[in-house]
Short mmCIF file of the C-alpha atoms (twelve columns), coordinates in Angstrom:
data_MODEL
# 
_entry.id   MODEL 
# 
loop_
_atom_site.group_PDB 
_atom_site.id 
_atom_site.type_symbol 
_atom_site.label_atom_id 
_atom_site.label_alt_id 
_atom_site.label_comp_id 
_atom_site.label_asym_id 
_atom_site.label_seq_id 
_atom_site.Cartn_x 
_atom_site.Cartn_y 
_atom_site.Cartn_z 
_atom_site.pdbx_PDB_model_num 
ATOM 1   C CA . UNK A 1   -4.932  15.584  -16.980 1 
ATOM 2   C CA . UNK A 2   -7.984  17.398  -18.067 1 
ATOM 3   C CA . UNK A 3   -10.461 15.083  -17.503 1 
ATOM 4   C CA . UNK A 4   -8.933  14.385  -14.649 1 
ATOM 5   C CA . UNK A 5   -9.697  17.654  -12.866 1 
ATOM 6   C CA . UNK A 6   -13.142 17.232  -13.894 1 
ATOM 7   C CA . UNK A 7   -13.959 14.040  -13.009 1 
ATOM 8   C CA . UNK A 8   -12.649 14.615  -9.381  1 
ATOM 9   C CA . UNK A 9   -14.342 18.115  -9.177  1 
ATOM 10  C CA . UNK A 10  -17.481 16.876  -10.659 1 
ATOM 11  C CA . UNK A 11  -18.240 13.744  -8.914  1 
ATOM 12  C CA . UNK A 12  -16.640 14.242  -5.684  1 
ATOM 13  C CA . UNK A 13  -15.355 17.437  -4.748  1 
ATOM 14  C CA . UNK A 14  -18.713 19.162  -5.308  1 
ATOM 15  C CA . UNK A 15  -20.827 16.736  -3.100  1 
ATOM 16  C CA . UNK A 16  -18.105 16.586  -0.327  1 
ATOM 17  C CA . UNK A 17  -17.244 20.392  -0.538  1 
ATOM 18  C CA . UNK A 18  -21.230 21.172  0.071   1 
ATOM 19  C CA . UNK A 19  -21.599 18.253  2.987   1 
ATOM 20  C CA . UNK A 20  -18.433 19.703  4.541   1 
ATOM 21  C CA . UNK A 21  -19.687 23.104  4.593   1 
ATOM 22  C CA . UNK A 22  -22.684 22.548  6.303   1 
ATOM 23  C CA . UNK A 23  -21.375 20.541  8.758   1 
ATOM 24  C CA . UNK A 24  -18.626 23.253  9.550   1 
ATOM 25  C CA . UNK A 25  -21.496 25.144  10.306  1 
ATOM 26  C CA . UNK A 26  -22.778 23.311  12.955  1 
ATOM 27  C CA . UNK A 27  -19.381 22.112  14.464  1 
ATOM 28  C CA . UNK A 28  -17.712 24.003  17.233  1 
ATOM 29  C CA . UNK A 29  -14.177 24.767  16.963  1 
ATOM 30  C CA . UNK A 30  -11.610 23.065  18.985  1 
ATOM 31  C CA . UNK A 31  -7.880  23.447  19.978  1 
ATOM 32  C CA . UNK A 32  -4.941  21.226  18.408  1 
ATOM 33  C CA . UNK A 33  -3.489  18.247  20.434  1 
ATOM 34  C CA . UNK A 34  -0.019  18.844  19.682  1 
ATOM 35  C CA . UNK A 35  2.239   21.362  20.212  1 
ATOM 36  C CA . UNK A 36  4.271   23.275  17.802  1 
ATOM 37  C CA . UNK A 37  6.691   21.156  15.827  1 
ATOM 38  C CA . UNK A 38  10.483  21.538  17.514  1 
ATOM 39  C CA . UNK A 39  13.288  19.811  17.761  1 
ATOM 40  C CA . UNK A 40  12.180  17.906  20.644  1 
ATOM 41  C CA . UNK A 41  8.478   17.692  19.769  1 
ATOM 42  C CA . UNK A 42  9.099   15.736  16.139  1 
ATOM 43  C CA . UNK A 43  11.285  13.065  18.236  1 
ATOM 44  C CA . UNK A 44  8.017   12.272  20.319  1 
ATOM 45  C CA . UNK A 45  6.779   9.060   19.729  1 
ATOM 46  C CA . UNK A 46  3.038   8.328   19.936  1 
ATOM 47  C CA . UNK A 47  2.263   6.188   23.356  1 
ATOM 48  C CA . UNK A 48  -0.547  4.326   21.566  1 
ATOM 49  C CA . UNK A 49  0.482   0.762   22.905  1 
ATOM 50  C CA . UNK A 50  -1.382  -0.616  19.994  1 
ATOM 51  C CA . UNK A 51  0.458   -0.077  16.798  1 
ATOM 52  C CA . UNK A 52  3.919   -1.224  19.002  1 
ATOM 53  C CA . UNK A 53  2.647   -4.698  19.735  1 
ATOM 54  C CA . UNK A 54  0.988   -4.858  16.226  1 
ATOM 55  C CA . UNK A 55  4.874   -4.206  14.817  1 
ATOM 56  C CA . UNK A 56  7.047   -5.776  17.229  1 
ATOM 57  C CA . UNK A 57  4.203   -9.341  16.915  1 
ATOM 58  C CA . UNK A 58  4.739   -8.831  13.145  1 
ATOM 59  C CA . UNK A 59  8.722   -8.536  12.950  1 
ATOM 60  C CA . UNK A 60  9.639   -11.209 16.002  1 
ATOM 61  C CA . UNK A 61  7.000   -13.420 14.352  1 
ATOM 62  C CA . UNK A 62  8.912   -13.327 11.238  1 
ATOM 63  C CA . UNK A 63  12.251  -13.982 12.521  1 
ATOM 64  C CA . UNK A 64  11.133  -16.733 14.725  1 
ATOM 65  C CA . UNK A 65  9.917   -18.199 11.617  1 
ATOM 66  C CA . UNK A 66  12.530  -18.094 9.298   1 
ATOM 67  C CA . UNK A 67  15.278  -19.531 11.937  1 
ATOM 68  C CA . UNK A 68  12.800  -21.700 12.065  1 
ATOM 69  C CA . UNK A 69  13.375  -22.830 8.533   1 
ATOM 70  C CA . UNK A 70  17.214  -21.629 8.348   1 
ATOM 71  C CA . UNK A 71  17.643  -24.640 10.931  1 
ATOM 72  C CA . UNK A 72  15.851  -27.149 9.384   1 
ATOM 73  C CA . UNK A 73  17.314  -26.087 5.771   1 
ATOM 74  C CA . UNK A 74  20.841  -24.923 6.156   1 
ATOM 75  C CA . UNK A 75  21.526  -25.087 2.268   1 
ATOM 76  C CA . UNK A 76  18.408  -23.468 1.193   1 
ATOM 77  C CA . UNK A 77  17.993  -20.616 4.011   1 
ATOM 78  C CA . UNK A 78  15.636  -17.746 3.759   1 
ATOM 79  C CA . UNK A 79  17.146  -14.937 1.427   1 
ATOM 80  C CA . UNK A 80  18.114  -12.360 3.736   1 
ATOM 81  C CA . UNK A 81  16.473  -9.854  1.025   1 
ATOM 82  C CA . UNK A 82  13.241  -11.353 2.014   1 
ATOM 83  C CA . UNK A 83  14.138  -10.698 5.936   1 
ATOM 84  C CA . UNK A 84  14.760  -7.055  5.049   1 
ATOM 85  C CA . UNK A 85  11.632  -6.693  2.691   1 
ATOM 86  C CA . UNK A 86  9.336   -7.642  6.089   1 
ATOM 87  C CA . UNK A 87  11.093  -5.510  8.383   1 
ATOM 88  C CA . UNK A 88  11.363  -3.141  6.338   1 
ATOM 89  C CA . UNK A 89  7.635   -2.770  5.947   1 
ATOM 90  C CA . UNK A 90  6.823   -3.225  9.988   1 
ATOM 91  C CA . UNK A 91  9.157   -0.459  9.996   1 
ATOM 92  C CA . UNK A 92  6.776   1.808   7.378   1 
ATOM 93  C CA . UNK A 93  3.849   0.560   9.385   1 
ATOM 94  C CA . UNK A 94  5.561   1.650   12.762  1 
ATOM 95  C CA . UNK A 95  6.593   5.081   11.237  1 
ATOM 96  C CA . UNK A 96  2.791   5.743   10.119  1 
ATOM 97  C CA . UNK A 97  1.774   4.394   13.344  1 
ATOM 98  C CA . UNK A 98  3.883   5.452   16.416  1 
ATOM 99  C CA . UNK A 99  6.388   8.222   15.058  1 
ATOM 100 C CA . UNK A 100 5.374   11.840  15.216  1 
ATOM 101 C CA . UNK A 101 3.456   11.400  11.753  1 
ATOM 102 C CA . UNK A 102 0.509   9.884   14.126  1 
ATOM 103 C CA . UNK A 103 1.224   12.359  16.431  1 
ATOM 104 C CA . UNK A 104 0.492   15.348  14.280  1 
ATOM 105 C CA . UNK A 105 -1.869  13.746  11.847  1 
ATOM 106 C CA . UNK A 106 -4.569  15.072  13.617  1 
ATOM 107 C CA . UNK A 107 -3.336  18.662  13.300  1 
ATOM 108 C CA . UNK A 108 -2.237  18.516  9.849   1 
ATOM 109 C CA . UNK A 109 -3.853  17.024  6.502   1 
ATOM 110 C CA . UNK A 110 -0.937  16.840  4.828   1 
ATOM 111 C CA . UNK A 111 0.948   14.869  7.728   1 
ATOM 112 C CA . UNK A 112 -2.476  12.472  7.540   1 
ATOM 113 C CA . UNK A 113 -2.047  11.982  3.951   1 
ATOM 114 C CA . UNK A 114 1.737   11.249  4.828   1 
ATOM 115 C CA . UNK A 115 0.007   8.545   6.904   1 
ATOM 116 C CA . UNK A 116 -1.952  6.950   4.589   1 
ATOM 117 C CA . UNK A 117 0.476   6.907   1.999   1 
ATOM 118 C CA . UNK A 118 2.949   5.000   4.368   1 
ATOM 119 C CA . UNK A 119 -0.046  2.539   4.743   1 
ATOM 120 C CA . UNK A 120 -1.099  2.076   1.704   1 
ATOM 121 C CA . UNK A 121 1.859   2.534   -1.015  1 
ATOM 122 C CA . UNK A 122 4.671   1.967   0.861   1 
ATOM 123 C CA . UNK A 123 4.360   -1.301  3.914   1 
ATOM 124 C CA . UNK A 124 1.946   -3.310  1.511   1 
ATOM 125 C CA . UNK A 125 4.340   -3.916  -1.403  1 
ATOM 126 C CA . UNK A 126 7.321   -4.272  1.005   1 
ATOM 127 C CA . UNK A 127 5.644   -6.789  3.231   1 
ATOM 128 C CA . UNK A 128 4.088   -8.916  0.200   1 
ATOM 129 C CA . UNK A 129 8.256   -9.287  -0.721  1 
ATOM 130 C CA . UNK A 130 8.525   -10.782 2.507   1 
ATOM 131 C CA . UNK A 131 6.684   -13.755 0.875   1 
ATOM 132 C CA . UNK A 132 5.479   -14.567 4.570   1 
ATOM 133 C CA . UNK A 133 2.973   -17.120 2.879   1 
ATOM 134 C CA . UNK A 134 6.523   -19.442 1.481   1 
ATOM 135 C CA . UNK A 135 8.199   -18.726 5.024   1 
ATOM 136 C CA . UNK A 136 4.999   -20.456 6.445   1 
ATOM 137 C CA . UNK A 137 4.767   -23.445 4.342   1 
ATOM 138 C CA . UNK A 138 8.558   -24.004 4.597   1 
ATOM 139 C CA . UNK A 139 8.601   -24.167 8.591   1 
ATOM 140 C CA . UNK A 140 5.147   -26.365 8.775   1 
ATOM 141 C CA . UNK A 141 5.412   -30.013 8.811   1 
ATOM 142 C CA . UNK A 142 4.053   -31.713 5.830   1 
ATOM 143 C CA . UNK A 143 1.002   -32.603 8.204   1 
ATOM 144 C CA . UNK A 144 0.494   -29.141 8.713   1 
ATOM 145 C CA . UNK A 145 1.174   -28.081 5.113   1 
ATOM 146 C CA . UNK A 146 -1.697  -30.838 4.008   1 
ATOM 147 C CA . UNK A 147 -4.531  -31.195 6.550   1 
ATOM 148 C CA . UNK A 148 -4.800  -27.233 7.060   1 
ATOM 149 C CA . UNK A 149 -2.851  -24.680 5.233   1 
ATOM 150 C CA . UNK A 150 -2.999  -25.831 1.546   1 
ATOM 151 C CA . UNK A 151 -6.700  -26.368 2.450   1 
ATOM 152 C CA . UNK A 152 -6.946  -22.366 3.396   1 
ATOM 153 C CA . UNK A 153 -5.086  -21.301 0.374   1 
ATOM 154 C CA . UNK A 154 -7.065  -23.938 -2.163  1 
ATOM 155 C CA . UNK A 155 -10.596 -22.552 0.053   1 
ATOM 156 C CA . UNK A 156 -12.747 -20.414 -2.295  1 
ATOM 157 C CA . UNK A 157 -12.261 -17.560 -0.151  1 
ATOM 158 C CA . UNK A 158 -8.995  -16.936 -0.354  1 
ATOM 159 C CA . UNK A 159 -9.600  -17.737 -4.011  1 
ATOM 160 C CA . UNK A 160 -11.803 -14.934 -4.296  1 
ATOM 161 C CA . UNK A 161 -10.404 -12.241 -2.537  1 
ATOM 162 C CA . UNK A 162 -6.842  -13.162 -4.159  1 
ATOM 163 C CA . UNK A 163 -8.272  -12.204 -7.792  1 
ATOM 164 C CA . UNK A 164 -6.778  -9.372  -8.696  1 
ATOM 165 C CA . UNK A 165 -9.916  -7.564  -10.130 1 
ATOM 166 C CA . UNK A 166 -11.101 -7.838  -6.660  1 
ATOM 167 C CA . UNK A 167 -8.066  -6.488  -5.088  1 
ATOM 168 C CA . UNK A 168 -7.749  -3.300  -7.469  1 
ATOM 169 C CA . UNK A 169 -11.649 -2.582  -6.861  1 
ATOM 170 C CA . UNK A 170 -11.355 -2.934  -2.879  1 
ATOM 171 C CA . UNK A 171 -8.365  -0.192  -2.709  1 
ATOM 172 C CA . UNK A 172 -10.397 2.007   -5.505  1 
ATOM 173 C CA . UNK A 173 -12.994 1.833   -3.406  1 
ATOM 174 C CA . UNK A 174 -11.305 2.394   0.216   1 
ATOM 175 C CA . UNK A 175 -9.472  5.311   -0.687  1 
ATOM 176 C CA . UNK A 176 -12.341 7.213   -2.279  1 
ATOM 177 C CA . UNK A 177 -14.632 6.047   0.453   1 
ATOM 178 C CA . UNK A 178 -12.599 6.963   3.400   1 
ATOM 179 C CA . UNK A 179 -11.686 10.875  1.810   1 
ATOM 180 C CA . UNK A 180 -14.696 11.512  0.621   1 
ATOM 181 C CA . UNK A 181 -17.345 10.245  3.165   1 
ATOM 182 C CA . UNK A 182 -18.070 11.176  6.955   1 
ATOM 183 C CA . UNK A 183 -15.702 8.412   7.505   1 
ATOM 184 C CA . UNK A 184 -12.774 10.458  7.554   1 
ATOM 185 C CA . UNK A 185 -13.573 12.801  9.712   1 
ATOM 186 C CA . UNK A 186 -15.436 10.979  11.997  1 
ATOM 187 C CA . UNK A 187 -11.927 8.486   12.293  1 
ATOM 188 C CA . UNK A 188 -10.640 11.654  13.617  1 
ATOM 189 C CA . UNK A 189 -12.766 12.117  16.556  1 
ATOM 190 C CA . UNK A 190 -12.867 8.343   17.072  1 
ATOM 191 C CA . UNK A 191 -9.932  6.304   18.087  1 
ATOM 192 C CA . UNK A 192 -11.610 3.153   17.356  1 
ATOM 193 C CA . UNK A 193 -12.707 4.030   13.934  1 
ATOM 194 C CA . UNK A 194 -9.275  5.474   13.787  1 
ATOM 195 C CA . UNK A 195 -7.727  2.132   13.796  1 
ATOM 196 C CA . UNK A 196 -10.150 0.559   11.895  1 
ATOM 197 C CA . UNK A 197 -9.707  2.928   9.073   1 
ATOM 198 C CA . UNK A 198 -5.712  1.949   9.105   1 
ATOM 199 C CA . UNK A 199 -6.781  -2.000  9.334   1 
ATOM 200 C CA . UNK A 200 -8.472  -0.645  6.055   1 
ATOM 201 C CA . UNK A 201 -5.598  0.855   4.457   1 
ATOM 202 C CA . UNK A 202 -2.982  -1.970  5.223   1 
ATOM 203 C CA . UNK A 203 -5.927  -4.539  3.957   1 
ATOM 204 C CA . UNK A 204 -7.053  -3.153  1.001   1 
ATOM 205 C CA . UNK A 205 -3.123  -2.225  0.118   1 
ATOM 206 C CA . UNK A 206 -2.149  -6.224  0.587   1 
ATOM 207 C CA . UNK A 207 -4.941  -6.937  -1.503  1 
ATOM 208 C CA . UNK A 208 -4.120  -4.831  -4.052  1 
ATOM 209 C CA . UNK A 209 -0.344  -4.602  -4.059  1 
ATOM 210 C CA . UNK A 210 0.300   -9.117  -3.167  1 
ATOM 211 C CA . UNK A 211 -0.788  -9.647  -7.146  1 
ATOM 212 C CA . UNK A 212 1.523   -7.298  -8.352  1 
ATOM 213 C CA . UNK A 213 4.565   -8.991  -6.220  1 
ATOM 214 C CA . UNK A 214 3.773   -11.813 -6.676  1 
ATOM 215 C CA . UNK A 215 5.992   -13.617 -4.413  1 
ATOM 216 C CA . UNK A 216 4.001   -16.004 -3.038  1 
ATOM 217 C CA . UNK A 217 2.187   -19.220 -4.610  1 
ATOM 218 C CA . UNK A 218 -1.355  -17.934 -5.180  1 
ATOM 219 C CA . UNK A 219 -4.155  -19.159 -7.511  1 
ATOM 220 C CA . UNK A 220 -4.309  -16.106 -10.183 1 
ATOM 221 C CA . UNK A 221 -0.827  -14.625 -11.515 1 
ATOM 222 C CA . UNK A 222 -0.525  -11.347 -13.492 1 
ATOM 223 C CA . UNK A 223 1.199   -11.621 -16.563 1 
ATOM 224 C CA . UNK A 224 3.665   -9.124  -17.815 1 
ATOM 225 C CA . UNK A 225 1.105   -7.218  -19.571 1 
ATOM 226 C CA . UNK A 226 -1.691  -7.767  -17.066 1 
ATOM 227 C CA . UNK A 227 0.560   -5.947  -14.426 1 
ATOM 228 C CA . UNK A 228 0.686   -2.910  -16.990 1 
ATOM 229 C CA . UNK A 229 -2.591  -2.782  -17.343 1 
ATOM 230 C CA . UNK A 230 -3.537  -3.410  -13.183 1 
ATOM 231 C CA . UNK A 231 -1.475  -0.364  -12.021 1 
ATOM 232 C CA . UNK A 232 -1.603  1.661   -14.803 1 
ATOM 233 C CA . UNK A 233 -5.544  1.807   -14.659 1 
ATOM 234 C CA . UNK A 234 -5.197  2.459   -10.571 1 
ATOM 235 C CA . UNK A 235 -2.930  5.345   -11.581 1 
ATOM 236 C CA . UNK A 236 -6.035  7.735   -13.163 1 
ATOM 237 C CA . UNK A 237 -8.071  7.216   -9.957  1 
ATOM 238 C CA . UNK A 238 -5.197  7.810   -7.073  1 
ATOM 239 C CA . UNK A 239 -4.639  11.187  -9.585  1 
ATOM 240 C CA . UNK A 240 -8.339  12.292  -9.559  1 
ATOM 241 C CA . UNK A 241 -8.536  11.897  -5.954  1 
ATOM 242 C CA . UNK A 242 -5.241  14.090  -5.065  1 
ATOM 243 C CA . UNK A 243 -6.331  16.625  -7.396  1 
ATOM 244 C CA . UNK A 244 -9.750  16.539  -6.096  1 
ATOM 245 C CA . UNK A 245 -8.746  17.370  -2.891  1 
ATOM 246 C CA . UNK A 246 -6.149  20.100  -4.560  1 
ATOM 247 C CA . UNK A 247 -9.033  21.745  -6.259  1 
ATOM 248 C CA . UNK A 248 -11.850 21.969  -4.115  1 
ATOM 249 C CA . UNK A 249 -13.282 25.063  -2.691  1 
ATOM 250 C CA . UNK A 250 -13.681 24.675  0.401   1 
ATOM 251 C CA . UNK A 251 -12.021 22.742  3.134   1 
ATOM 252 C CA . UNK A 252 -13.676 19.020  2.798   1 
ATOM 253 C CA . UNK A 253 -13.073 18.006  6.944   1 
ATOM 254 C CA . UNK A 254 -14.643 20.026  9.417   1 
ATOM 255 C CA . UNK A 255 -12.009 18.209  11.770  1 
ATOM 256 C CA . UNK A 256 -9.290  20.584  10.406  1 
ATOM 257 C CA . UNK A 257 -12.089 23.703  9.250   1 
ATOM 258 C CA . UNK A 258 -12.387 24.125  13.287  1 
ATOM 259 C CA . UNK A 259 -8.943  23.302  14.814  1 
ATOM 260 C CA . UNK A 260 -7.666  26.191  16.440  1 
ATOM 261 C CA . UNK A 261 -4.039  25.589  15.413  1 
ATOM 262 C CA . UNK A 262 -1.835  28.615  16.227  1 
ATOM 263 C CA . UNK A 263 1.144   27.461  13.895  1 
ATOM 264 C CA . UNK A 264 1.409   25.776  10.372  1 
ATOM 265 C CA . UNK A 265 -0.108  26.181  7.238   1 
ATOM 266 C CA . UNK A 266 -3.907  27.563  7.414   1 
ATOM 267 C CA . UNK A 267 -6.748  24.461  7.287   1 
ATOM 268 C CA . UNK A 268 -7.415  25.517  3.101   1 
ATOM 269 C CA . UNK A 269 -3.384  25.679  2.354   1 
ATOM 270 C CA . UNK A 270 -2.704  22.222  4.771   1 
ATOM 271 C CA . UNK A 271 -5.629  20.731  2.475   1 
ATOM 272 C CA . UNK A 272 -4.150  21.772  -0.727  1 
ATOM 273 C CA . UNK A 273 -0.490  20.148  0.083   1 
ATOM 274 C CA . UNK A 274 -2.613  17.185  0.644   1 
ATOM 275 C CA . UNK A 275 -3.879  16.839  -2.282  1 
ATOM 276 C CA . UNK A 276 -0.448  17.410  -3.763  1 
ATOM 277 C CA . UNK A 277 1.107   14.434  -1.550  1 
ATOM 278 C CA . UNK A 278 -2.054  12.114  -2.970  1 
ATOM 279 C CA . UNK A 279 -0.999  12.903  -6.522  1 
ATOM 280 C CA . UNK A 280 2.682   13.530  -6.631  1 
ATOM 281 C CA . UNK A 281 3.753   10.931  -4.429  1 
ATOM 282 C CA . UNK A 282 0.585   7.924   -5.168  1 
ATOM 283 C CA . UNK A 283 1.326   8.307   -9.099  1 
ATOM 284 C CA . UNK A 284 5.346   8.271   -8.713  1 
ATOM 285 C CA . UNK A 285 4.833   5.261   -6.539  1 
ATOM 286 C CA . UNK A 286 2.692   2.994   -9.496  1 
ATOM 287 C CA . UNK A 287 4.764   4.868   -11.905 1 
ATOM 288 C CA . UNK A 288 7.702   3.077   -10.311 1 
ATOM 289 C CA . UNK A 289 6.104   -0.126  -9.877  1 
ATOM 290 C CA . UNK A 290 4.823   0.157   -13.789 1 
ATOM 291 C CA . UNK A 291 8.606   0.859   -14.889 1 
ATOM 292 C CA . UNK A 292 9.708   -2.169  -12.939 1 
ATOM 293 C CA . UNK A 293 6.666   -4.430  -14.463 1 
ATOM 294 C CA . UNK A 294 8.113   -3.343  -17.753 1 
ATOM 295 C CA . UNK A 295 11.444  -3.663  -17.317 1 
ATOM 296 C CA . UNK A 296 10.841  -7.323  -15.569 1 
ATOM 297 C CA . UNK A 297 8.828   -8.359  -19.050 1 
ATOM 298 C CA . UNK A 298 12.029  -7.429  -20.990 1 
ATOM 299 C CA . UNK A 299 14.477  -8.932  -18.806 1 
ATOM 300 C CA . UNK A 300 12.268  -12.469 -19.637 1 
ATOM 301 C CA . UNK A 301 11.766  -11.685 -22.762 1 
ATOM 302 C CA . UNK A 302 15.514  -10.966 -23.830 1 
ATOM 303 C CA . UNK A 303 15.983  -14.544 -21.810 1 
ATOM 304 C CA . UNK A 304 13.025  -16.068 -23.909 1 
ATOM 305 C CA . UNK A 305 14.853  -14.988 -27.286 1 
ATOM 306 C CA . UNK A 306 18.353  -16.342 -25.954 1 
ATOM 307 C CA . UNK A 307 16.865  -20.003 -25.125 1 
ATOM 308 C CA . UNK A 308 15.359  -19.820 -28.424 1 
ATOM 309 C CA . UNK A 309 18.568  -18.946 -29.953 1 
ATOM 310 C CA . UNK A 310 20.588  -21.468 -28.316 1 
ATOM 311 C CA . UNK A 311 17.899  -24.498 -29.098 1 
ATOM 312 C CA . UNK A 312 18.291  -23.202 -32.449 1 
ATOM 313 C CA . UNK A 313 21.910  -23.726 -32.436 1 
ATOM 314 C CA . UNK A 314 22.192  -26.954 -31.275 1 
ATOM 315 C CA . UNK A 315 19.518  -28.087 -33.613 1 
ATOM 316 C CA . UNK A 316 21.639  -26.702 -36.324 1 
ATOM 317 C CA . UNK A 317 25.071  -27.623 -35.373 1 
ATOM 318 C CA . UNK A 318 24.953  -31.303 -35.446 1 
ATOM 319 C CA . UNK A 319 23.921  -31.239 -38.825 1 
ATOM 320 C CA . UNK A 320 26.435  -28.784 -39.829 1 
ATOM 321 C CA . UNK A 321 29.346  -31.044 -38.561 1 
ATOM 322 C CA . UNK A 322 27.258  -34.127 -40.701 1 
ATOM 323 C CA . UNK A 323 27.780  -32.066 -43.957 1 
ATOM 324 C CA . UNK A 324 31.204  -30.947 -43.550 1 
# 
């Protein structure tokens, strides 16, 4: 936990902490967007028309889809688990998108981070156990399937981005870059590099989180072990960024330093529960996906040791009967 602190102190808070203070300098203040939370207020939905035909594209896609395939195989239909996976992660990407978490991400860190979690930890994993890439090759006609799909998933490409070494170093790499880099705040005051930023999180989380699932046919599988070893390494880094935010002196986004926000926590205290968010809930989420990766190598290896048992049995049984 130690080194932790002082890696994300040392190597990013300090550099961030002193760019963010002089640009707070220079940076006039400016009033909040949204109103106080109420009852009322957290039921407003953002009117962004955007993330709404992103979701409702993704979800009626799917369904489409897989009636698609129910109707053409009745005995073998999609698992309805696999339905619920997909919408359930449209739904994650709606709720970070178009409930009042967008709408008072800009006034709030912590409601941000809330964001980016949803983004990143949460739609990613769900949507990869959709398994959209099976649903796709079962409704395409062998045609299809042969002359361009398999082509795209055999390309070198998709090859490439689909190892997992490049997957774990793209999200390393996105979430340092966007929280500690003028890219954050500048998102803020942008709506274009706004959504580009959350095209980054959902990307970088498929890339990162599809190996782990591993639903789909794809060129490199983790093994039991190599899972273990892919999240649990990811773990140190989404720590050291939570607690670098947690422990830095001074407030890292001059987007929040200057907001004249009447109500909530103060800009330094909003930061802080960021941080805490980052840590707490980034960690329990590979913590989770590490116990299942472990507890998924024991289930096959418990059904390794019984097919070994059993071929020993009947290897040893006729022969038994023979002597008796």
């Amino acid at each position: 936990m130690r080194w932790a602190i002082q890696v994300g102190l040392g190597l990013i808070v300090g550099p961030a902490a002193a760019m963010t203070m002089a640009g707070v300098q220079v940076v006039e203040a400016h009033g909040g967007s949204a109103p106080e939370p109420t009852y009322s207020t957290v039921l407003t939905w953002s009117g962004d028309p955007l993330p709404w035909i992103a979701v409702a594209a993704g979800s009626i896609g799917y369904l489409v889809i897989a009636m698609i395939v129910n109707r053409a195989h009745p005995a073998t239909r999609v698992p309805l688990r696999r339905v619920t996976f997909w919408l359930a992660g449209m739904a994650m990407i709606g709720l970070a998108l178009a409930s009042p978490v967008d709408v008072y991400a800009d006034d709030l860190l912590s409601v941000h981070m809330v964001q980016h979690l949803l983004l990143t930890m949460a739609a990613p994993p769900l949507l990869a156990l959709g398994a959209p890439v099976t649903l796709l090759l079962r409704a395409s006609s062998p045609p299809m399937r042969r002359s361009v799909l398999l082509p795209i998933l055999h390309s070198r490409a998709v090859r490439a981005i689909s190892w997992p070494p490049v997957g774990w170093t793209v999200f390393a790499i996105v979430l340092w870059l966007t929280h500690f880099s003028p890219l954050f705040d500048a998102a803020l005051e942008n709506d274009g590099l706004h959504h580009l930023e959350h095209l980054l999180y959902v990307g970088a989380g498929v890339l990162f989180w599809w190996p782990v699932i591993g639903a789909d046919p794809m060129r490199w599988r983790l093994g039991p072990v190599s899972r273990m070893v892919y999240l649990g390494t990811q773990m140190p880094i989404n720590t050291a960024i939570g607690l670098a935010i947690y422990f830095a002196p001074a407030i890292l986004y001059p987007h929040y330093a200057t907001l004249l926000r009447t109500w909530g926590p103060s800009p330094f205290v909003d930061q802080q529960i960021a941080g805490i968010l980052m840590w707490g809930v980034g960690d329990l989420v590979m913590l989770g996906a590490l116990v299942l990766s472990i507890a998924g190598w024991l289930r096959a290896d418990e059904v390794r040791s019984r097919r070994t048992e059993q071929k020993a049995r009947r290897s040893v049984e006729p022969g038994s009967a023979e002597s008796g």
